[in-house]
Amino acid sequence: EVNLVESGGGLVQPGGSLKLSCAASGFSFSGADIHWVRQASGKGLEGVGRMTTKSSNYATEYPASVKGRFTISRDDSKNMAYLQMNSLKTEDTAVYYCSFYRPAHGMDVWGQGTTVTVSS
Amino acid sequence: QSVLTQPPSVSAAPGQKVTISCSGSSSNIGVHWVSWYQHLPGTAPKLLIYEDDNRPSGIPDRFSGSKSGTSATLGITGLQTGDEADYYCGAWDNSLTAEVFGTGTKVTVL
């Protein structure tokens, strides 16, 4: 059974840092691209980054809104994905989801979401 | 800052059909696959359609996807009360280097 468990969310002051974790099981973790997606209250979904697989050189890409502040990493030996968030802004407040894109399956695996609140 | 445009809401009676449009550009839908998601507040988004018109295992054939040029469409037939949710299209965007999503469409079953 496919399962994702996210953790690490919480309250942080502007300018602070937070690291989200995503523990995966039940599918070929190493063969899936990692995506992090967020949703601010009352807003739509927003992709905040992607990391490919080892076969694609663990390439990462980020939108301008988080580039230079957010970093995605993975540990294929532990089936873990991470999102390191630095220099956090109030506009980063959202529910953050980890998600996985599997070839021939699409982005069909999603975590339950973890809430990040950036406030003083 | 959604770059894919969807109608804010659609509605129909039980058993009827609704379609949701998703308009993009040559940097996203025009060159990449489109996915569709069903999202209920407080839950994980659920993939309904991937690679433009494919259904994951377990998704009923009441849900269908199509794409033409820089636009895509989700169709839901035999509408059920359990279909009430927010629906989002999504695609990779070369210019923004990010997975972009639509503005979201709320489906209401009358």
Short mmCIF file of N, CA, C and O in Angstrom, two decimals, chain A:
data_model
loop_
_atom_site.label_atom_id
_atom_site.label_comp_id
_atom_site.label_asym_id
_atom_site.label_seq_id
_atom_site.Cartn_x
_atom_site.Cartn_y
_atom_site.Cartn_z
N GLU A 1 0.84 -1.20 0.00
CA GLU A 1 0.00 0.00 0.00
C GLU A 1 0.88 1.25 0.00
O GLU A 1 1.80 1.38 0.79
N VAL A 2 0.56 2.14 -0.92
CA VAL A 2 1.30 3.40 -1.01
C VAL A 2 0.97 4.28 0.19
O VAL A 2 -0.20 4.44 0.55
N ASN A 3 2.00 4.85 0.78
CA ASN A 3 1.79 5.71 1.94
C ASN A 3 2.86 6.79 2.02
O ASN A 3 4.02 6.52 1.75
N LEU A 4 2.44 8.00 2.33
CA LEU A 4 3.35 9.11 2.56
C LEU A 4 3.01 9.74 3.89
O LEU A 4 1.84 9.96 4.18
N VAL A 5 4.04 10.03 4.68
CA VAL A 5 3.83 10.70 5.96
C VAL A 5 4.72 11.93 6.00
O VAL A 5 5.94 11.82 5.96
N GLU A 6 4.07 13.08 6.07
CA GLU A 6 4.80 14.33 6.12
C GLU A 6 4.95 14.81 7.55
O GLU A 6 4.09 14.55 8.41
N SER A 7 6.02 15.54 7.79
CA SER A 7 6.25 16.10 9.11
C SER A 7 7.13 17.34 8.99
O SER A 7 7.70 17.60 7.93
N GLY A 8 7.21 18.09 10.09
CA GLY A 8 8.11 19.22 10.13
C GLY A 8 7.45 20.58 10.07
O GLY A 8 8.12 21.61 10.23
N GLY A 9 6.17 20.62 9.81
CA GLY A 9 5.49 21.91 9.75
C GLY A 9 5.39 22.56 11.11
O GLY A 9 5.65 21.94 12.15
N GLY A 10 5.04 23.84 11.12
CA GLY A 10 4.90 24.54 12.39
C GLY A 10 4.92 26.03 12.20
O GLY A 10 4.79 26.54 11.09
N LEU A 11 5.06 26.73 13.32
CA LEU A 11 5.09 28.18 13.34
C LEU A 11 6.54 28.66 13.35
O LEU A 11 7.36 28.19 14.16
N VAL A 12 6.84 29.59 12.46
CA VAL A 12 8.20 30.12 12.39
C VAL A 12 8.12 31.62 12.13
O VAL A 12 7.18 32.09 11.46
N GLN A 13 9.07 32.36 12.64
CA GLN A 13 9.10 33.80 12.42
C GLN A 13 9.62 34.14 11.03
O GLN A 13 10.39 33.36 10.45
N PRO A 14 9.21 35.29 10.49
CA PRO A 14 9.77 35.71 9.20
C PRO A 14 11.29 35.75 9.26
O PRO A 14 11.88 36.19 10.25
N GLY A 15 11.91 35.24 8.19
CA GLY A 15 13.36 35.16 8.15
C GLY A 15 13.90 33.85 8.68
O GLY A 15 15.10 33.57 8.52
N GLY A 16 13.04 33.06 9.30
CA GLY A 16 13.46 31.80 9.88
C GLY A 16 13.53 30.67 8.87
O GLY A 16 13.30 30.85 7.67
N SER A 17 13.85 29.49 9.39
CA SER A 17 14.00 28.29 8.55
C SER A 17 13.16 27.15 9.10
O SER A 17 12.84 27.11 10.29
N LEU A 18 12.85 26.24 8.21
CA LEU A 18 12.08 25.05 8.57
C LEU A 18 12.43 23.96 7.56
O LEU A 18 12.66 24.25 6.37
N LYS A 19 12.48 22.72 8.02
CA LYS A 19 12.73 21.61 7.11
C LYS A 19 11.59 20.61 7.19
O LYS A 19 11.30 20.07 8.26
N LEU A 20 10.94 20.39 6.06
CA LEU A 20 9.86 19.42 5.98
C LEU A 20 10.41 18.07 5.54
O LEU A 20 11.33 18.01 4.73
N SER A 21 9.81 17.01 6.06
CA SER A 21 10.20 15.66 5.70
C SER A 21 9.00 14.90 5.15
O SER A 21 7.86 15.17 5.53
N CYS A 22 9.29 13.96 4.28
CA CYS A 22 8.24 13.14 3.68
C CYS A 22 8.74 11.71 3.61
O CYS A 22 9.68 11.41 2.87
N ALA A 23 8.14 10.84 4.41
CA ALA A 23 8.53 9.44 4.45
C ALA A 23 7.60 8.64 3.54
O ALA A 23 6.38 8.71 3.68
N ALA A 24 8.19 7.90 2.61
CA ALA A 24 7.40 7.17 1.62
C ALA A 24 7.55 5.67 1.78
O ALA A 24 8.58 5.16 2.22
N SER A 25 6.50 4.97 1.40
CA SER A 25 6.54 3.51 1.40
C SER A 25 5.51 2.98 0.41
O SER A 25 4.56 3.68 0.04
N GLY A 26 5.73 1.76 -0.05
CA GLY A 26 4.75 1.10 -0.90
C GLY A 26 4.91 1.32 -2.40
O GLY A 26 4.05 0.89 -3.17
N PHE A 27 5.97 2.01 -2.82
CA PHE A 27 6.20 2.20 -4.25
C PHE A 27 7.70 2.40 -4.47
O PHE A 27 8.47 2.55 -3.52
N SER A 28 8.10 2.40 -5.72
CA SER A 28 9.51 2.54 -6.07
C SER A 28 9.94 3.99 -5.91
O SER A 28 9.86 4.80 -6.84
N PHE A 29 10.38 4.33 -4.71
CA PHE A 29 10.73 5.72 -4.38
C PHE A 29 11.83 6.24 -5.29
O PHE A 29 11.75 7.35 -5.80
N SER A 30 12.84 5.43 -5.52
CA SER A 30 14.00 5.90 -6.29
C SER A 30 13.66 6.17 -7.75
O SER A 30 14.38 6.90 -8.43
N GLY A 31 12.57 5.63 -8.22
CA GLY A 31 12.18 5.81 -9.61
C GLY A 31 11.18 6.93 -9.83
O GLY A 31 10.67 7.10 -10.94
N ALA A 32 10.92 7.70 -8.80
CA ALA A 32 9.90 8.75 -8.88
C ALA A 32 10.51 10.14 -8.68
O ALA A 32 11.39 10.32 -7.86
N ASP A 33 10.00 11.10 -9.45
CA ASP A 33 10.38 12.49 -9.24
C ASP A 33 9.63 13.03 -8.02
O ASP A 33 8.45 12.74 -7.83
N ILE A 34 10.32 13.83 -7.23
CA ILE A 34 9.70 14.45 -6.06
C ILE A 34 9.20 15.84 -6.43
O ILE A 34 9.89 16.62 -7.06
N HIS A 35 7.98 16.13 -6.03
CA HIS A 35 7.41 17.47 -6.16
C HIS A 35 6.95 17.94 -4.79
O HIS A 35 6.44 17.14 -3.99
N TRP A 36 7.14 19.20 -4.53
CA TRP A 36 6.52 19.84 -3.38
C TRP A 36 5.53 20.89 -3.90
O TRP A 36 5.86 21.69 -4.78
N VAL A 37 4.33 20.83 -3.35
CA VAL A 37 3.24 21.71 -3.78
C VAL A 37 2.62 22.33 -2.54
O VAL A 37 2.49 21.66 -1.52
N ARG A 38 2.26 23.60 -2.62
CA ARG A 38 1.66 24.24 -1.46
C ARG A 38 0.33 24.87 -1.82
O ARG A 38 0.04 25.12 -2.99
N GLN A 39 -0.48 25.09 -0.78
CA GLN A 39 -1.76 25.76 -0.95
C GLN A 39 -1.97 26.71 0.20
O GLN A 39 -2.14 26.26 1.35
N ALA A 40 -1.95 27.99 -0.09
CA ALA A 40 -2.27 28.98 0.92
C ALA A 40 -3.78 29.00 1.15
O ALA A 40 -4.55 28.60 0.27
N SER A 41 -4.19 29.45 2.29
CA SER A 41 -5.60 29.46 2.65
C SER A 41 -6.41 30.26 1.63
O SER A 41 -6.09 31.41 1.33
N GLY A 42 -7.42 29.63 1.07
CA GLY A 42 -8.27 30.30 0.11
C GLY A 42 -7.69 30.44 -1.28
O GLY A 42 -8.29 31.06 -2.16
N LYS A 43 -6.51 29.87 -1.48
CA LYS A 43 -5.84 29.97 -2.78
C LYS A 43 -5.74 28.61 -3.45
O LYS A 43 -6.15 27.59 -2.89
N GLY A 44 -5.21 28.60 -4.65
CA GLY A 44 -5.05 27.37 -5.40
C GLY A 44 -3.72 26.68 -5.11
O GLY A 44 -2.95 27.11 -4.26
N LEU A 45 -3.46 25.63 -5.85
CA LEU A 45 -2.23 24.87 -5.69
C LEU A 45 -1.07 25.57 -6.39
O LEU A 45 -1.25 26.18 -7.45
N GLU A 46 0.11 25.49 -5.78
CA GLU A 46 1.30 26.11 -6.36
C GLU A 46 2.48 25.17 -6.21
O GLU A 46 2.82 24.77 -5.09
N GLY A 47 3.11 24.82 -7.31
CA GLY A 47 4.31 24.01 -7.25
C GLY A 47 5.49 24.83 -6.77
O GLY A 47 5.70 25.95 -7.26
N VAL A 48 6.26 24.30 -5.83
CA VAL A 48 7.41 25.04 -5.31
C VAL A 48 8.74 24.34 -5.57
O VAL A 48 9.78 24.78 -5.10
N GLY A 49 8.70 23.25 -6.33
CA GLY A 49 9.97 22.65 -6.71
C GLY A 49 9.85 21.20 -7.09
O GLY A 49 8.86 20.54 -6.79
N ARG A 50 10.87 20.73 -7.79
CA ARG A 50 10.89 19.35 -8.26
C ARG A 50 12.33 18.84 -8.22
O ARG A 50 13.27 19.57 -8.53
N MET A 51 12.49 17.57 -7.84
CA MET A 51 13.78 16.89 -7.93
C MET A 51 13.56 15.61 -8.72
O MET A 51 12.68 14.82 -8.39
N THR A 52 14.41 15.40 -9.70
CA THR A 52 14.29 14.19 -10.51
C THR A 52 15.01 13.02 -9.84
O THR A 52 15.51 13.12 -8.73
N THR A 53 15.06 11.91 -10.56
CA THR A 53 15.69 10.71 -10.04
C THR A 53 17.18 10.69 -10.32
O THR A 53 17.72 11.54 -11.02
N LYS A 54 17.84 9.66 -9.80
CA LYS A 54 19.28 9.51 -9.99
C LYS A 54 19.61 9.42 -11.47
O LYS A 54 20.59 10.00 -11.92
N SER A 55 18.77 8.72 -12.23
CA SER A 55 19.02 8.54 -13.66
C SER A 55 18.97 9.85 -14.42
O SER A 55 19.49 9.96 -15.53
N SER A 56 18.34 10.85 -13.84
CA SER A 56 18.29 12.20 -14.42
C SER A 56 19.14 13.17 -13.61
O SER A 56 18.90 14.38 -13.62
N ASN A 57 20.10 12.59 -12.89
CA ASN A 57 21.10 13.39 -12.17
C ASN A 57 20.57 14.21 -11.01
O ASN A 57 21.16 15.22 -10.65
N TYR A 58 19.47 13.77 -10.44
CA TYR A 58 18.90 14.47 -9.29
C TYR A 58 18.73 15.97 -9.58
O TYR A 58 18.98 16.81 -8.72
N ALA A 59 18.30 16.29 -10.78
CA ALA A 59 18.13 17.69 -11.15
C ALA A 59 17.00 18.33 -10.34
O ALA A 59 15.98 17.71 -10.07
N THR A 60 17.23 19.60 -9.97
CA THR A 60 16.21 20.33 -9.24
C THR A 60 15.82 21.59 -10.01
O THR A 60 16.64 22.18 -10.73
N GLU A 61 14.57 21.96 -9.86
CA GLU A 61 14.07 23.20 -10.46
C GLU A 61 13.08 23.84 -9.50
O GLU A 61 12.32 23.13 -8.83
N TYR A 62 13.14 25.16 -9.47
CA TYR A 62 12.29 25.92 -8.56
C TYR A 62 11.70 27.13 -9.28
O TYR A 62 12.35 27.73 -10.13
N PRO A 63 10.50 27.54 -8.90
CA PRO A 63 9.97 28.79 -9.45
C PRO A 63 10.67 29.98 -8.81
O PRO A 63 11.28 29.85 -7.75
N ALA A 64 10.54 31.13 -9.44
CA ALA A 64 11.22 32.33 -8.96
C ALA A 64 10.81 32.69 -7.53
O ALA A 64 11.60 33.26 -6.78
N SER A 65 9.58 32.36 -7.17
CA SER A 65 9.06 32.76 -5.86
C SER A 65 9.83 32.13 -4.70
O SER A 65 9.83 32.66 -3.58
N VAL A 66 10.51 31.01 -4.94
CA VAL A 66 11.23 30.34 -3.85
C VAL A 66 12.68 30.04 -4.18
O VAL A 66 13.44 29.58 -3.33
N LYS A 67 13.08 30.30 -5.41
CA LYS A 67 14.44 29.98 -5.84
C LYS A 67 15.46 30.72 -4.98
O LYS A 67 15.31 31.90 -4.70
N GLY A 68 16.46 29.97 -4.54
CA GLY A 68 17.48 30.54 -3.66
C GLY A 68 17.12 30.45 -2.19
O GLY A 68 17.98 30.69 -1.34
N ARG A 69 15.87 30.14 -1.88
CA ARG A 69 15.44 30.03 -0.49
C ARG A 69 15.04 28.59 -0.13
O ARG A 69 15.24 28.15 0.99
N PHE A 70 14.47 27.87 -1.09
CA PHE A 70 14.00 26.50 -0.84
C PHE A 70 14.95 25.51 -1.52
O PHE A 70 15.46 25.77 -2.62
N THR A 71 15.17 24.38 -0.87
CA THR A 71 16.01 23.33 -1.43
C THR A 71 15.37 21.97 -1.20
O THR A 71 15.03 21.62 -0.06
N ILE A 72 15.22 21.23 -2.28
CA ILE A 72 14.67 19.87 -2.19
C ILE A 72 15.84 18.88 -2.17
O ILE A 72 16.82 19.04 -2.90
N SER A 73 15.72 17.87 -1.34
CA SER A 73 16.72 16.80 -1.32
C SER A 73 16.01 15.47 -1.12
O SER A 73 14.81 15.43 -0.81
N ARG A 74 16.74 14.40 -1.31
CA ARG A 74 16.17 13.06 -1.15
C ARG A 74 17.22 12.09 -0.67
O ARG A 74 18.42 12.27 -0.93
N ASP A 75 16.77 11.07 0.03
CA ASP A 75 17.63 9.97 0.46
C ASP A 75 16.96 8.69 -0.02
O ASP A 75 16.02 8.20 0.62
N ASP A 76 17.41 8.20 -1.16
CA ASP A 76 16.77 7.02 -1.74
C ASP A 76 16.96 5.78 -0.86
O ASP A 76 16.16 4.84 -0.92
N SER A 77 18.02 5.76 -0.06
CA SER A 77 18.26 4.60 0.81
C SER A 77 17.25 4.53 1.95
O SER A 77 17.01 3.47 2.52
N LYS A 78 16.66 5.67 2.28
CA LYS A 78 15.69 5.73 3.38
C LYS A 78 14.27 6.04 2.89
O LYS A 78 13.35 6.16 3.71
N ASN A 79 14.10 6.19 1.58
CA ASN A 79 12.80 6.57 1.02
C ASN A 79 12.27 7.85 1.65
O ASN A 79 11.10 7.94 2.05
N MET A 80 13.16 8.85 1.74
CA MET A 80 12.81 10.11 2.36
C MET A 80 13.01 11.27 1.40
O MET A 80 13.99 11.32 0.65
N ALA A 81 12.11 12.22 1.44
CA ALA A 81 12.21 13.47 0.68
C ALA A 81 12.17 14.62 1.67
O ALA A 81 11.52 14.52 2.73
N TYR A 82 12.86 15.70 1.32
CA TYR A 82 12.95 16.84 2.22
C TYR A 82 12.74 18.15 1.46
O TYR A 82 13.04 18.26 0.28
N LEU A 83 12.26 19.14 2.19
CA LEU A 83 12.16 20.50 1.67
C LEU A 83 12.73 21.42 2.73
O LEU A 83 12.12 21.61 3.79
N GLN A 84 13.91 21.96 2.46
CA GLN A 84 14.54 22.92 3.35
C GLN A 84 14.08 24.31 2.93
O GLN A 84 14.27 24.70 1.78
N MET A 85 13.50 25.03 3.87
CA MET A 85 12.97 26.37 3.58
C MET A 85 13.70 27.39 4.44
O MET A 85 13.64 27.32 5.67
N ASN A 86 14.38 28.30 3.79
CA ASN A 86 15.13 29.36 4.49
C ASN A 86 14.55 30.73 4.15
O ASN A 86 13.78 30.87 3.20
N SER A 87 14.94 31.71 4.93
CA SER A 87 14.49 33.10 4.70
C SER A 87 12.99 33.16 4.46
O SER A 87 12.51 33.78 3.50
N LEU A 88 12.26 32.51 5.32
CA LEU A 88 10.81 32.40 5.13
C LEU A 88 10.11 33.73 5.21
O LEU A 88 10.50 34.62 6.00
N LYS A 89 9.08 33.88 4.40
CA LYS A 89 8.29 35.11 4.34
C LYS A 89 6.86 34.77 4.75
O LYS A 89 6.42 33.62 4.68
N THR A 90 6.11 35.80 5.14
CA THR A 90 4.72 35.56 5.53
C THR A 90 3.92 34.93 4.40
O THR A 90 3.03 34.12 4.64
N GLU A 91 4.28 35.26 3.16
CA GLU A 91 3.55 34.70 2.02
C GLU A 91 3.88 33.22 1.77
O GLU A 91 3.29 32.61 0.87
N ASP A 92 4.81 32.66 2.51
CA ASP A 92 5.08 31.23 2.41
C ASP A 92 4.13 30.41 3.28
O ASP A 92 4.17 29.17 3.26
N THR A 93 3.30 31.07 4.05
CA THR A 93 2.32 30.38 4.89
C THR A 93 1.37 29.58 4.01
O THR A 93 0.73 30.12 3.12
N ALA A 94 1.31 28.29 4.27
CA ALA A 94 0.48 27.41 3.42
C ALA A 94 0.51 25.99 3.97
O ALA A 94 1.30 25.68 4.88
N VAL A 95 -0.33 25.15 3.41
CA VAL A 95 -0.22 23.70 3.61
C VAL A 95 0.72 23.19 2.52
O VAL A 95 0.52 23.49 1.34
N TYR A 96 1.73 22.44 2.93
CA TYR A 96 2.72 21.92 1.99
C TYR A 96 2.51 20.42 1.80
O TYR A 96 2.38 19.66 2.76
N TYR A 97 2.46 20.02 0.54
CA TYR A 97 2.29 18.61 0.18
C TYR A 97 3.54 18.10 -0.53
O TYR A 97 4.06 18.79 -1.43
N CYS A 98 3.98 16.91 -0.17
CA CYS A 98 4.95 16.23 -1.02
C CYS A 98 4.15 15.36 -1.98
O CYS A 98 3.08 14.85 -1.64
N SER A 99 4.67 15.21 -3.16
CA SER A 99 4.00 14.41 -4.17
C SER A 99 5.05 13.77 -5.05
O SER A 99 6.18 14.27 -5.16
N PHE A 100 4.68 12.66 -5.66
CA PHE A 100 5.63 11.92 -6.47
C PHE A 100 5.06 11.65 -7.85
O PHE A 100 3.92 11.20 -8.00
N TYR A 101 5.89 11.94 -8.86
CA TYR A 101 5.53 11.64 -10.24
C TYR A 101 6.18 10.31 -10.63
O TYR A 101 7.41 10.19 -10.63
N ARG A 102 5.34 9.36 -10.97
CA ARG A 102 5.85 8.04 -11.38
C ARG A 102 5.58 7.84 -12.85
O ARG A 102 4.46 8.08 -13.33
N PRO A 103 6.57 7.44 -13.62
CA PRO A 103 6.35 7.19 -15.05
C PRO A 103 5.18 6.26 -15.27
O PRO A 103 5.03 5.25 -14.59
N ALA A 104 4.33 6.63 -16.20
CA ALA A 104 3.14 5.86 -16.57
C ALA A 104 2.07 5.85 -15.46
O ALA A 104 1.08 5.10 -15.56
N HIS A 105 2.27 6.64 -14.44
CA HIS A 105 1.26 6.76 -13.38
C HIS A 105 0.91 8.22 -13.10
O HIS A 105 -0.10 8.51 -12.48
N GLY A 106 1.75 9.12 -13.55
CA GLY A 106 1.51 10.53 -13.25
C GLY A 106 1.83 10.86 -11.80
O GLY A 106 2.45 10.08 -11.08
N MET A 107 1.39 12.04 -11.36
CA MET A 107 1.62 12.48 -9.98
C MET A 107 0.48 11.93 -9.14
O MET A 107 -0.45 12.64 -8.74
N ASP A 108 0.55 10.63 -8.86
CA ASP A 108 -0.57 9.95 -8.21
C ASP A 108 -0.38 9.71 -6.73
O ASP A 108 -1.28 9.20 -6.07
N VAL A 109 0.79 10.06 -6.21
CA VAL A 109 1.06 9.82 -4.80
C VAL A 109 1.23 11.17 -4.10
O VAL A 109 2.10 11.96 -4.47
N TRP A 110 0.39 11.41 -3.11
CA TRP A 110 0.40 12.69 -2.39
C TRP A 110 0.42 12.45 -0.89
O TRP A 110 -0.24 11.53 -0.40
N GLY A 111 1.14 13.31 -0.19
CA GLY A 111 1.10 13.28 1.26
C GLY A 111 -0.16 13.96 1.77
O GLY A 111 -0.90 14.57 1.00
N GLN A 112 -0.37 13.88 3.08
CA GLN A 112 -1.58 14.46 3.68
C GLN A 112 -1.46 15.95 3.91
O GLN A 112 -2.45 16.62 4.19
N GLY A 113 -0.25 16.47 3.76
CA GLY A 113 -0.02 17.90 3.92
C GLY A 113 0.44 18.24 5.33
O GLY A 113 0.03 17.61 6.31
N THR A 114 1.31 19.24 5.41
CA THR A 114 1.75 19.75 6.70
C THR A 114 1.70 21.28 6.64
O THR A 114 2.05 21.87 5.63
N THR A 115 1.23 21.87 7.73
CA THR A 115 0.98 23.31 7.73
C THR A 115 2.20 24.09 8.19
O THR A 115 2.80 23.79 9.23
N VAL A 116 2.55 25.08 7.40
CA VAL A 116 3.64 26.01 7.73
C VAL A 116 3.04 27.40 7.91
O VAL A 116 2.36 27.90 7.02
N THR A 117 3.28 27.98 9.06
CA THR A 117 2.80 29.33 9.35
C THR A 117 3.99 30.22 9.63
O THR A 117 4.78 29.95 10.54
N VAL A 118 4.12 31.27 8.83
CA VAL A 118 5.21 32.23 9.01
C VAL A 118 4.61 33.51 9.57
O VAL A 118 3.89 34.22 8.87
N SER A 119 4.90 33.78 10.82
CA SER A 119 4.29 34.93 11.48
C SER A 119 5.14 35.34 12.68
O SER A 119 5.78 34.51 13.32
N SER A 120 5.10 36.62 12.96
CA SER A 120 5.82 37.13 14.14
C SER A 120 4.90 37.19 15.35
O SER A 120 5.32 37.56 16.43
#
